[in-house]
mmCIF file of C-alpha atoms and ligand atoms in Angstrom:
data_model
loop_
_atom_site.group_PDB
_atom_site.id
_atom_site.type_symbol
_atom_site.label_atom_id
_atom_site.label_comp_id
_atom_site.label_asym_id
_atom_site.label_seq_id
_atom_site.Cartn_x
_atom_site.Cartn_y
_atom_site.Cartn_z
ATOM 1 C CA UNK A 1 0.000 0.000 0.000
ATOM 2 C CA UNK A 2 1.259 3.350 -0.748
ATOM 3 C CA UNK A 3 2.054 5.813 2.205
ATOM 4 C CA UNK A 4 -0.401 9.239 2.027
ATOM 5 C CA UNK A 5 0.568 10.909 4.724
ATOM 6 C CA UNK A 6 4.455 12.435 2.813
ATOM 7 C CA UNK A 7 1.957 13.701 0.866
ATOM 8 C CA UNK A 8 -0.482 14.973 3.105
ATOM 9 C CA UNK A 9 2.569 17.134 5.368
ATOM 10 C CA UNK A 10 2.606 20.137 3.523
ATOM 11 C CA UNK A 11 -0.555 21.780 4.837
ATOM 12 C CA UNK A 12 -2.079 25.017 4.231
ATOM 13 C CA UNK A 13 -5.234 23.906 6.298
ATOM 14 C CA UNK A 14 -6.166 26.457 8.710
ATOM 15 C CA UNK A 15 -5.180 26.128 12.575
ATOM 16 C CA UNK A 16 -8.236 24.946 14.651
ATOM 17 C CA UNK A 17 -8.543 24.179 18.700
ATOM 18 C CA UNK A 18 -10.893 22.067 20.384
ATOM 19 C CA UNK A 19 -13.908 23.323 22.483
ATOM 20 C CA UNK A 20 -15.847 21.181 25.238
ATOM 21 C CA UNK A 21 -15.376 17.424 24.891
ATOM 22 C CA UNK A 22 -18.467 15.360 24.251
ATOM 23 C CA UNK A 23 -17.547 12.311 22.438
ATOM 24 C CA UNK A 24 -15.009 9.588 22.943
ATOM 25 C CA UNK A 25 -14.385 7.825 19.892
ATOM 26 C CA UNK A 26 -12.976 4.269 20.842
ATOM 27 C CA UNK A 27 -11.314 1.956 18.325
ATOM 28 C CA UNK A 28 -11.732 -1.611 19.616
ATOM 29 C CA UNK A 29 -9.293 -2.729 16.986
ATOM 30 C CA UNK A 30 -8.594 -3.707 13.530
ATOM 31 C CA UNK A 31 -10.393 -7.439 12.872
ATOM 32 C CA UNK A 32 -13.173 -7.298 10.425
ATOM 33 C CA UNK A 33 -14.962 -9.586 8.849
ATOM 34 C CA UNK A 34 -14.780 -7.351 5.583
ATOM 35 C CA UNK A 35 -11.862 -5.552 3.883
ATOM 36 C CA UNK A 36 -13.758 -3.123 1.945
ATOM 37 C CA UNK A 37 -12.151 -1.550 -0.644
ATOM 38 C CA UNK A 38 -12.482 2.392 0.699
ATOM 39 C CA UNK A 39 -11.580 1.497 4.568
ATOM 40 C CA UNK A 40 -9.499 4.233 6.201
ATOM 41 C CA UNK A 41 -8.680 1.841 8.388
ATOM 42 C CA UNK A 42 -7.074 -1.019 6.690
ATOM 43 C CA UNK A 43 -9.314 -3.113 8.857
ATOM 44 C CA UNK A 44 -9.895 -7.034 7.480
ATOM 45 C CA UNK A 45 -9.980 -11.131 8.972
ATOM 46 C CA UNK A 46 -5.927 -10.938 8.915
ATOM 47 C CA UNK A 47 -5.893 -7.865 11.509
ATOM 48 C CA UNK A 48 -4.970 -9.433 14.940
ATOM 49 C CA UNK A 49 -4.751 -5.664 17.000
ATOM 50 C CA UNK A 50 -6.909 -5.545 19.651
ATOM 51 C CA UNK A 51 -8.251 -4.161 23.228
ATOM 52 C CA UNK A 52 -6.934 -5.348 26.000
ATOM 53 C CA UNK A 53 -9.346 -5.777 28.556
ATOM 54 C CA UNK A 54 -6.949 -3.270 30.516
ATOM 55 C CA UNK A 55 -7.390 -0.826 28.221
ATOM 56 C CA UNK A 56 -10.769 -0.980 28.432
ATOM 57 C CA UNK A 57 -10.988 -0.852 32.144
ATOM 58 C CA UNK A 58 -9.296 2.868 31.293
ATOM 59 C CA UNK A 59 -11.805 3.827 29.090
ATOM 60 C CA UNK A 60 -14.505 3.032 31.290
ATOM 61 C CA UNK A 61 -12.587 4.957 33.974
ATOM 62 C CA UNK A 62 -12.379 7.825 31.752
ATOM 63 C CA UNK A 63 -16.214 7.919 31.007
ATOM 64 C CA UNK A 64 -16.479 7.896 34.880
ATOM 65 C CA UNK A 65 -14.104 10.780 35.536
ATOM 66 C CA UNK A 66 -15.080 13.008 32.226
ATOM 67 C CA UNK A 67 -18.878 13.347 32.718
ATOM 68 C CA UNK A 68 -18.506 12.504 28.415
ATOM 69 C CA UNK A 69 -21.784 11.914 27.571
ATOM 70 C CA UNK A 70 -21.230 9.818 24.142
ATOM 71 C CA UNK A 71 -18.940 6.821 23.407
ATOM 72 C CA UNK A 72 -18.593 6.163 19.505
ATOM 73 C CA UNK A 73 -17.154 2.091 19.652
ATOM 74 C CA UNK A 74 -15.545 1.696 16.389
ATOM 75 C CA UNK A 75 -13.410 -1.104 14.467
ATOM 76 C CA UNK A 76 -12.492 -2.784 12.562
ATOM 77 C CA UNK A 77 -15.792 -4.705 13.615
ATOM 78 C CA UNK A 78 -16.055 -3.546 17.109
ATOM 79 C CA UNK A 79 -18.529 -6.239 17.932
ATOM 80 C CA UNK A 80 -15.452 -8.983 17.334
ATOM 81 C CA UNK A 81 -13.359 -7.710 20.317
ATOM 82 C CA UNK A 82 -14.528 -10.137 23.209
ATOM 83 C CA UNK A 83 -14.502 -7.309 25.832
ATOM 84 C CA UNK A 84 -17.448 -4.802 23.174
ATOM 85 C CA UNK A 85 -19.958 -6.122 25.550
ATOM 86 C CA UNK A 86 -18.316 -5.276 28.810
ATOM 87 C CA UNK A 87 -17.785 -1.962 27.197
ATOM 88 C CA UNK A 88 -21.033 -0.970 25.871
ATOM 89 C CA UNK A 89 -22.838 -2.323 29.391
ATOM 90 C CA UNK A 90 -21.063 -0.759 31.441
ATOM 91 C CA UNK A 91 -20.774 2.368 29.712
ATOM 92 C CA UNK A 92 -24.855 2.171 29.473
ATOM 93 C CA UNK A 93 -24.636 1.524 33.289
ATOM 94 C CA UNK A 94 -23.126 5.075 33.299
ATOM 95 C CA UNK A 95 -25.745 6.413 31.492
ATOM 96 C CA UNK A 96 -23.954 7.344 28.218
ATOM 97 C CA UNK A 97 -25.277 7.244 24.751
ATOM 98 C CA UNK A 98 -23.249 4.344 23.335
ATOM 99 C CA UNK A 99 -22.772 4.089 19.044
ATOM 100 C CA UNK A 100 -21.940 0.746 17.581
ATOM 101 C CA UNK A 101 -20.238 1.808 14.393
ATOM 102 C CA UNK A 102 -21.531 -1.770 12.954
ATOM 103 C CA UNK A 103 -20.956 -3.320 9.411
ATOM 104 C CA UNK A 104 -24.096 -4.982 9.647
ATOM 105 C CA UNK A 105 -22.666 -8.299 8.374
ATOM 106 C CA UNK A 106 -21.349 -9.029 11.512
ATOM 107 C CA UNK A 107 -24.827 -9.668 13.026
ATOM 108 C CA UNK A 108 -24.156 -13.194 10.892
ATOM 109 C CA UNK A 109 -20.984 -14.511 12.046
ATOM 110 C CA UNK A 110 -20.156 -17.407 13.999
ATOM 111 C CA UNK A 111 -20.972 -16.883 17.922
ATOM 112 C CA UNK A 112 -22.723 -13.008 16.997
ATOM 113 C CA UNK A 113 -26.208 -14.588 16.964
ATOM 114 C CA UNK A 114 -27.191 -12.882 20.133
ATOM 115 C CA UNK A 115 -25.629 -9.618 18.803
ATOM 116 C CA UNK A 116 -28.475 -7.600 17.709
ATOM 117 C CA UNK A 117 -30.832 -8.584 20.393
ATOM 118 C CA UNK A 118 -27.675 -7.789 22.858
ATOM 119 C CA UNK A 119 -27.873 -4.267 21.474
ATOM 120 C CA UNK A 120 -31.428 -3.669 21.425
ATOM 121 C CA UNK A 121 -31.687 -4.283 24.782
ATOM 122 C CA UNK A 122 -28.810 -1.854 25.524
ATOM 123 C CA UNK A 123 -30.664 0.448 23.853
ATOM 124 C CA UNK A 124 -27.282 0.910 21.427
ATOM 125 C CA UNK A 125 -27.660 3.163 18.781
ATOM 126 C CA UNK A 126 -26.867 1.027 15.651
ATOM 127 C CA UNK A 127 -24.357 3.435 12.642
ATOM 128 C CA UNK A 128 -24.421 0.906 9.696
ATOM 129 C CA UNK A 129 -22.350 1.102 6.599
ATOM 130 C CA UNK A 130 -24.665 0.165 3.630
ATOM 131 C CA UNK A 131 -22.754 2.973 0.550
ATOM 132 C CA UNK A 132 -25.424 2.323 -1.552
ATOM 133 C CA UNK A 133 -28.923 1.039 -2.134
ATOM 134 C CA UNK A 134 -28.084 -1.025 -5.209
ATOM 135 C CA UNK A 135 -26.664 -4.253 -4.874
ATOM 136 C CA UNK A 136 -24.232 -4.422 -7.911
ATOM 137 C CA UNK A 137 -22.525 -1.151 -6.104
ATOM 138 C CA UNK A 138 -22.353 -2.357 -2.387
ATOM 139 C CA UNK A 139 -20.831 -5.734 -3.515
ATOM 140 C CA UNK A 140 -18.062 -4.287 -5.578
ATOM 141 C CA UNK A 141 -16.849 -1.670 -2.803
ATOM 142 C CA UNK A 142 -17.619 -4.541 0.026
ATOM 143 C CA UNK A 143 -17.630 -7.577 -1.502
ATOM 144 C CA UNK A 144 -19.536 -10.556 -3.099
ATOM 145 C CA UNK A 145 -23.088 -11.302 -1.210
ATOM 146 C CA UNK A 146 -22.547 -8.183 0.639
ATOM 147 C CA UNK A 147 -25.609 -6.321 -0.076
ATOM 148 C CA UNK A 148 -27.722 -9.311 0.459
ATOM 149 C CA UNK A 149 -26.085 -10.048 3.757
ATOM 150 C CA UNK A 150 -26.997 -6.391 4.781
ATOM 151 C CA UNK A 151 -30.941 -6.425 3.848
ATOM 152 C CA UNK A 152 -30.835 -9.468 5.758
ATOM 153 C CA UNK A 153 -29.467 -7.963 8.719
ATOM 154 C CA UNK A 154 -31.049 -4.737 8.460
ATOM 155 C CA UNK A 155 -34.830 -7.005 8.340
ATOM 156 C CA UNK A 156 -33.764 -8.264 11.503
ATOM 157 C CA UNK A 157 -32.707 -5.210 13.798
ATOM 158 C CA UNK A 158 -36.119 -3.496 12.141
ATOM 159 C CA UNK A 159 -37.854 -6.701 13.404
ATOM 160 C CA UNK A 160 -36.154 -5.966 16.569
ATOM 161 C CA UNK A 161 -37.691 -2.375 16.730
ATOM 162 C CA UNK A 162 -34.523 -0.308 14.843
ATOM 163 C CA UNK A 163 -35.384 2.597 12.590
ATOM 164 C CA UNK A 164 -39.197 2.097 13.656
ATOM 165 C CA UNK A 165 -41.029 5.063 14.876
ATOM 166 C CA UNK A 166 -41.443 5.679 18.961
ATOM 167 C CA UNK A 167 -39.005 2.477 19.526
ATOM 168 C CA UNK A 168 -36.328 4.743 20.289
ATOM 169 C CA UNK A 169 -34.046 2.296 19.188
ATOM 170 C CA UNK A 170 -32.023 4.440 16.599
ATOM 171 C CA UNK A 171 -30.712 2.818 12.941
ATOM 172 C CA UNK A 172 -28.779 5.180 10.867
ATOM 173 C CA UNK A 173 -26.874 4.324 8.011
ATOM 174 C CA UNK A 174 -23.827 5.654 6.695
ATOM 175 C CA UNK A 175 -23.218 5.971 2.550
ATOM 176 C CA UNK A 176 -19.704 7.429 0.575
ATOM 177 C CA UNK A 177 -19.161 7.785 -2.709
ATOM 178 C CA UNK A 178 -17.805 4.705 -4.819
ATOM 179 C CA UNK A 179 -15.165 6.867 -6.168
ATOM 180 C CA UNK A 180 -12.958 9.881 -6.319
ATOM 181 C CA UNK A 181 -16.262 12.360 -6.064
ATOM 182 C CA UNK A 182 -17.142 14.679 -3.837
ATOM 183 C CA UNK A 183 -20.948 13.042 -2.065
ATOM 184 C CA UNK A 184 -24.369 14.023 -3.424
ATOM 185 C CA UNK A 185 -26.407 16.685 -1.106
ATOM 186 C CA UNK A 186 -27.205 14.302 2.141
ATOM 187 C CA UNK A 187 -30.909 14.977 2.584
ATOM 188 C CA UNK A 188 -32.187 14.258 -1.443
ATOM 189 C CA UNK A 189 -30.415 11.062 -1.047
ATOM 190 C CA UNK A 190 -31.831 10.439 1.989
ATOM 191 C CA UNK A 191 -35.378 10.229 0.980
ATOM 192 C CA UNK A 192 -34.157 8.163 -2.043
ATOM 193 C CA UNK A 193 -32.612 5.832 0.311
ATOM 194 C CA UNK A 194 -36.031 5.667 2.385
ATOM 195 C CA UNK A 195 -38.067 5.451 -0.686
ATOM 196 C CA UNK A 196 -36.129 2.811 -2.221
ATOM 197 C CA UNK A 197 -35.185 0.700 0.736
ATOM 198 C CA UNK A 198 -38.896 0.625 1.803
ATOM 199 C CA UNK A 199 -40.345 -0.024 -1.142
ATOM 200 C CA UNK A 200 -38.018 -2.805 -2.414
ATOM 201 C CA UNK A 201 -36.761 -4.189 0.832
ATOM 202 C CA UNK A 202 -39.519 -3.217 3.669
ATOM 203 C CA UNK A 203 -36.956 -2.009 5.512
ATOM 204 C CA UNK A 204 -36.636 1.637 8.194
ATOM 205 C CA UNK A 205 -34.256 3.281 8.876
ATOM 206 C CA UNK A 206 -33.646 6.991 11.052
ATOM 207 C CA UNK A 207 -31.386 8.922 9.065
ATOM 208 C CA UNK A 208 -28.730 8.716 6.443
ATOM 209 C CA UNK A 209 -25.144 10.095 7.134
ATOM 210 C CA UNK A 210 -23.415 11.185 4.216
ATOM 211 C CA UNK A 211 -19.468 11.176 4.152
ATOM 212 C CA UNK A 212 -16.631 12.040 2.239
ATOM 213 C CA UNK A 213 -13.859 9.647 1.230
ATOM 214 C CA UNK A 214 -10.636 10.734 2.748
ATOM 215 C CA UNK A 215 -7.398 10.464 0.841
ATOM 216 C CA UNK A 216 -5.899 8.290 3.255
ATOM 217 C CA UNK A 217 -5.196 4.664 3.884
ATOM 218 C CA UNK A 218 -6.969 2.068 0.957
ATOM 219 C CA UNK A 219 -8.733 4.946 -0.940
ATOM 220 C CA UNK A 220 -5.671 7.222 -0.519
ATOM 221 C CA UNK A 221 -3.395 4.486 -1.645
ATOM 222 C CA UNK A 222 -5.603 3.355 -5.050
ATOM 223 C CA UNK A 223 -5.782 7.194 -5.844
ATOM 224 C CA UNK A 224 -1.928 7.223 -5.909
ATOM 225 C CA UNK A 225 -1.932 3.618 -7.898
ATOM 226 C CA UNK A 226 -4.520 5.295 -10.500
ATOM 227 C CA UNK A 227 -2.221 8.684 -10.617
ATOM 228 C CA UNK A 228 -5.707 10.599 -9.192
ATOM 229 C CA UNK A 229 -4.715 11.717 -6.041
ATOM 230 C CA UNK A 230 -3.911 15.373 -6.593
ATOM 231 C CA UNK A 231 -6.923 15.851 -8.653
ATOM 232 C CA UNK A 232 -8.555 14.437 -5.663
ATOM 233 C CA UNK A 233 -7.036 17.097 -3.398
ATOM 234 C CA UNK A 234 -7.603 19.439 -5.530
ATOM 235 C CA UNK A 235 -11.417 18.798 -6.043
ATOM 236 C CA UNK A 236 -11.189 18.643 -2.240
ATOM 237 C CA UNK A 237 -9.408 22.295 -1.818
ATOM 238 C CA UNK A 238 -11.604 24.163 -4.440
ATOM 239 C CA UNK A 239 -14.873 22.871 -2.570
ATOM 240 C CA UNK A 240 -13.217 24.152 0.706
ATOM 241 C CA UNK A 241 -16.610 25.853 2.962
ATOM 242 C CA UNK A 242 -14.986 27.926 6.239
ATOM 243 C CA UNK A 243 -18.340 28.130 7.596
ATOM 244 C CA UNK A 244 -17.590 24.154 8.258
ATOM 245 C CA UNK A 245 -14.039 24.536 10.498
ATOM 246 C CA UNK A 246 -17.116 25.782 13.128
ATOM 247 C CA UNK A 247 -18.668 22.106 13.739
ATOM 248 C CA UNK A 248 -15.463 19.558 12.491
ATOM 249 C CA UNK A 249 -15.845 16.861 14.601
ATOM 250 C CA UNK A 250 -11.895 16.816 16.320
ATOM 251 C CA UNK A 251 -13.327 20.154 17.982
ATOM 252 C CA UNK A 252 -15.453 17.992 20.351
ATOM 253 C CA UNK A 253 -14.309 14.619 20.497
ATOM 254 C CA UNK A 254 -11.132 12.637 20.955
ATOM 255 C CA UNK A 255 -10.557 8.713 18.904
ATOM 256 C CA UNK A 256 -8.707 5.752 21.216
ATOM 257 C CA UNK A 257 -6.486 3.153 19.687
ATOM 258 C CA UNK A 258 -6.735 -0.092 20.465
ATOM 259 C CA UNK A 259 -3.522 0.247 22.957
ATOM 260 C CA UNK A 260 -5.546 3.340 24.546
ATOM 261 C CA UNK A 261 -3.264 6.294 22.731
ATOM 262 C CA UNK A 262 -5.129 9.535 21.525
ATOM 263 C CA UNK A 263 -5.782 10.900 18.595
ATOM 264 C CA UNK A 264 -8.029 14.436 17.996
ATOM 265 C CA UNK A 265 -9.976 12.027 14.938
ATOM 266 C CA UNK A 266 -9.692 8.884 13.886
ATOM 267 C CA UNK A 267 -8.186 9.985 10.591
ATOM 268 C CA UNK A 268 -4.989 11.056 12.491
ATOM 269 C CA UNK A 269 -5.157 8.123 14.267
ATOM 270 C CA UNK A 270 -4.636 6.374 10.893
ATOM 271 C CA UNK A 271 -2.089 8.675 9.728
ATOM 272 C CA UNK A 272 -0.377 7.932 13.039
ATOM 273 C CA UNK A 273 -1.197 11.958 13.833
ATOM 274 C CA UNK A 274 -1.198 11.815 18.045
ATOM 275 C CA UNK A 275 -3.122 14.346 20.121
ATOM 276 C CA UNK A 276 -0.869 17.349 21.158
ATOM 277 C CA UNK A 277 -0.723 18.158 24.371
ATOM 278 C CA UNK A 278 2.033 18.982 26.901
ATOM 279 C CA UNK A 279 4.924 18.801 24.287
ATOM 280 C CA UNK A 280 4.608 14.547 24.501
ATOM 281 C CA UNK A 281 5.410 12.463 21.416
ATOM 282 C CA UNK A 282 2.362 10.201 22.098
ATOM 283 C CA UNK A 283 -0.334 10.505 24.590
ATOM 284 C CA UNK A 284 -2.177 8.193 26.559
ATOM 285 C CA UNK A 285 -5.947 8.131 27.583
ATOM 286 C CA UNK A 286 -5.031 7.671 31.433
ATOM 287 C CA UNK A 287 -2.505 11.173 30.756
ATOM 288 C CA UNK A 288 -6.029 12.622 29.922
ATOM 289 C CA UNK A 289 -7.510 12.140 33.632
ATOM 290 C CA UNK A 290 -8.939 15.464 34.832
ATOM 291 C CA UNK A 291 -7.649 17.214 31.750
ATOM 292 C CA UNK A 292 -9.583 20.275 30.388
ATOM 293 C CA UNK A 293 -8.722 20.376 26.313
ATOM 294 C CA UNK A 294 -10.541 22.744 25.640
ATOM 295 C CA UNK A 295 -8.637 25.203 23.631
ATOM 296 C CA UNK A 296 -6.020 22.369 22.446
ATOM 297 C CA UNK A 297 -4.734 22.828 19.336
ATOM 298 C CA UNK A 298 -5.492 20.422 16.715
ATOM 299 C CA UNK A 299 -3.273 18.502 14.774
ATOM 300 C CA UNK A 300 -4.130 19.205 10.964
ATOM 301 C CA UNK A 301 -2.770 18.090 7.216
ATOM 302 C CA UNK A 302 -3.827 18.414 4.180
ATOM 303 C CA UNK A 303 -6.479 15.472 4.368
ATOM 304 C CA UNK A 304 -8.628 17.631 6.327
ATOM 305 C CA UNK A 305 -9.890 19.246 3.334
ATOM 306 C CA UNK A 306 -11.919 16.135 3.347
ATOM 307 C CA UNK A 307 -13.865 17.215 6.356
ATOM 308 C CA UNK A 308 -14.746 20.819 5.315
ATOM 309 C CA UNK A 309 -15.586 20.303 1.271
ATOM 310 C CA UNK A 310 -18.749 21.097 0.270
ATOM 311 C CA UNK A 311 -21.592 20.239 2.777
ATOM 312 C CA UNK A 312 -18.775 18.875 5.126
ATOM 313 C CA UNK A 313 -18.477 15.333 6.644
ATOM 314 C CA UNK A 314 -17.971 14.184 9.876
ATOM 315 C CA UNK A 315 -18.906 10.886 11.592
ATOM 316 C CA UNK A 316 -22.420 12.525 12.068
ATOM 317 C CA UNK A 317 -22.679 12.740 8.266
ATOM 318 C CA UNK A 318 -22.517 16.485 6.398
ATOM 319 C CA UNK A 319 -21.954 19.367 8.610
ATOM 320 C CA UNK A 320 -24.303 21.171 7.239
ATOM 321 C CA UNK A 321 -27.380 19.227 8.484
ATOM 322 C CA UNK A 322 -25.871 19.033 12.149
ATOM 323 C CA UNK A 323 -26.482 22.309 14.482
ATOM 324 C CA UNK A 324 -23.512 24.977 14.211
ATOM 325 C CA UNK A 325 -20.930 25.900 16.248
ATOM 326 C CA UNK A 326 -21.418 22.916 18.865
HETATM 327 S S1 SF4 B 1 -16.637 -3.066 7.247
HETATM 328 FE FE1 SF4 B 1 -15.781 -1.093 7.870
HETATM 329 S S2 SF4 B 1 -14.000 -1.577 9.132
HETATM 330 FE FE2 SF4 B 1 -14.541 -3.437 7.995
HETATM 331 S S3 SF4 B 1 -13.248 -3.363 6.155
HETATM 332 FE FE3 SF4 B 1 -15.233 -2.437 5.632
HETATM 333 S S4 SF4 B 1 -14.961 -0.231 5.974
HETATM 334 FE FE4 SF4 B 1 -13.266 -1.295 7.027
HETATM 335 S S1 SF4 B 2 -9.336 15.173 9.493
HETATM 336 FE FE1 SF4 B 2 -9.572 15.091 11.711
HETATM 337 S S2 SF4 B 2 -8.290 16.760 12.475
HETATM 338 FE FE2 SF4 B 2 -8.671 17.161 10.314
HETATM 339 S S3 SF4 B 2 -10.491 18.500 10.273
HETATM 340 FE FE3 SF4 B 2 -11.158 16.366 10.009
HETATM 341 S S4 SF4 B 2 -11.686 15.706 12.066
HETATM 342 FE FE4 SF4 B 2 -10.387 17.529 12.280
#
């Protein structure tokens, strides 16, 4: 795979800091069941990196300490770490919203049979990856019998009560374009998501989250291979919005590696960008006890032109259908 970040270093992106944190954004590691051809994270079945059940003691001792309000469990396929469900109880024991970043498939793997009932009655809220609403385009950027897999899946947690009115057990799914394009406006597509997915499929959903790809890891790496990753920048750059440094998400939350080092998004923590703060080369979560950040500066490059083109992306979907200045 070809490196991005050399060419990432060189950064005219404008400084930002970081206001209150709300959200701690926890990586359980790199396993999937997938290896998807856009993942920033290089995830897939070969990745052994994983949390320690340590580490996740300190995360849950974090939550305690913080008063953070929202824990974003991420992967990989978070669900494949053997300590998720300690996690996510625990942290629902603390009353925190809890986000399984989930690929859907992995409802359907061997010993995950209790998964989605496990996070319905954790009242999880479900963020599934399903890029498109044809089949011929999910399989090629997922894989064979991927698309199938997912309807599957997403029958069951609506069974369940996900994505159904007054359940208040939330579904949202998560699309990004199948190549190097900037994403459609998020809220037309979302109604042709609904309309299509419920009248093909049966199946509800909350809302749809609309992101950019990021020229970083896989993606990053086939742009280079295909000689399109400067026009990708550049389509990046020219759609640059200011009005979108306001509500990026690194303002307000912090991402965890598996080994419990920080990261002010989990694009840096990719790009192997740590969190600043008191002059340390790398920073630990348990460094981050009683901490105030905000006011931290954030660690930018050039890939952050991802995050403000257009109607901005963020792990909520486009900026500009999420309240401002938060
Ligand atoms: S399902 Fe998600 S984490 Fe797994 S390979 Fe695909 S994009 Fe990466
Ligand atoms: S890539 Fe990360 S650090 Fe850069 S603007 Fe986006 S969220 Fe912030």
């Amino acid at each position: 795979m070809h490196a991005t970040l050399p060419l990432l270093e060189a950064t005219d992106f404008p400084a930002i800091r970081r206001t209150r944190l709300e959200t701690l954004q926890v990586n359980l590691g790199y396993r999937c069941n997938q290896s998807c051809v856009h993942c920033h994270v290089n995830a897939g079945p070969q990745r052994t990196e994983q949390m320690a059940l340590g580490t996740v003691f300190e995360v849950i001792a974090f939550l305690k300490t913080s008063g953070v309000k929202s824990l974003d469990v991420t992967g990989g396929a978070p669900e494949l770490n053997p300590h998720f469900r300690t996690l996510v109880s625990t942290g629902r024991e603390l009353g925190v919203q809890v986000m399984d970043r989930c690929n859907l498939t992995v409802l359907e793997q061997p010993g995950q049979h209790d998964l989605a009932q496990f996070l319905a009655d954790h009242r999880v809220e479900i963020v599934a990856s399903l890029p498109c609403y044809l089949e011929e385009n999910v399989d090629r950027q997922r894989g064979k019998g991927v698309f199938e897999a997912s309807i599957r899946c997403l029958k069951h947690l609506n069974a369940l009560g996900y994505g159904t009115p007054d359940s208040g057990l939330t579904l949202n799914l998560v699309y990004n374009p199948q190549g190097p394009v900037l994403p459609p406006a998020q809220g037309p597509l979302e109604r042709d998501y609904h309309r299509h997915l419920s009248e093909r499929y049966g199946i509800a959903f909350n809302q749809l989250y609309v992101l950019t790809n990021m020229p970083i890891q896989r993606f990053g790496s086939m742009l280079i291979s295909k000689g399109q990753f400067e026009q990708y920048m550049a389509l990046l750059k020219n759609a640059y919005e200011p009005r979108n440094l306001d509500s990026v998400m690194c303002r307000s939350l912090v991402s965890v590696d598996w080994r419990g080092y920080v990261y002010d998004c989990d694009f840096n923590q990719m790009l192997g960008l740590p969190l600043r703060w008191k002059a340390r080369p790398r920073v630990h979560l348990r460094d981050l006890m009683g901490a105030d950040l905000n006011g931290n500066g954030i660690v930018v490059r050039d890939h952050c032109y991802g995050c403000t083109a257009g109607q901005g992306s963020s792990c909520g979907g486009a900026l500009d259908a999420q309240p401002r200045g938060s």
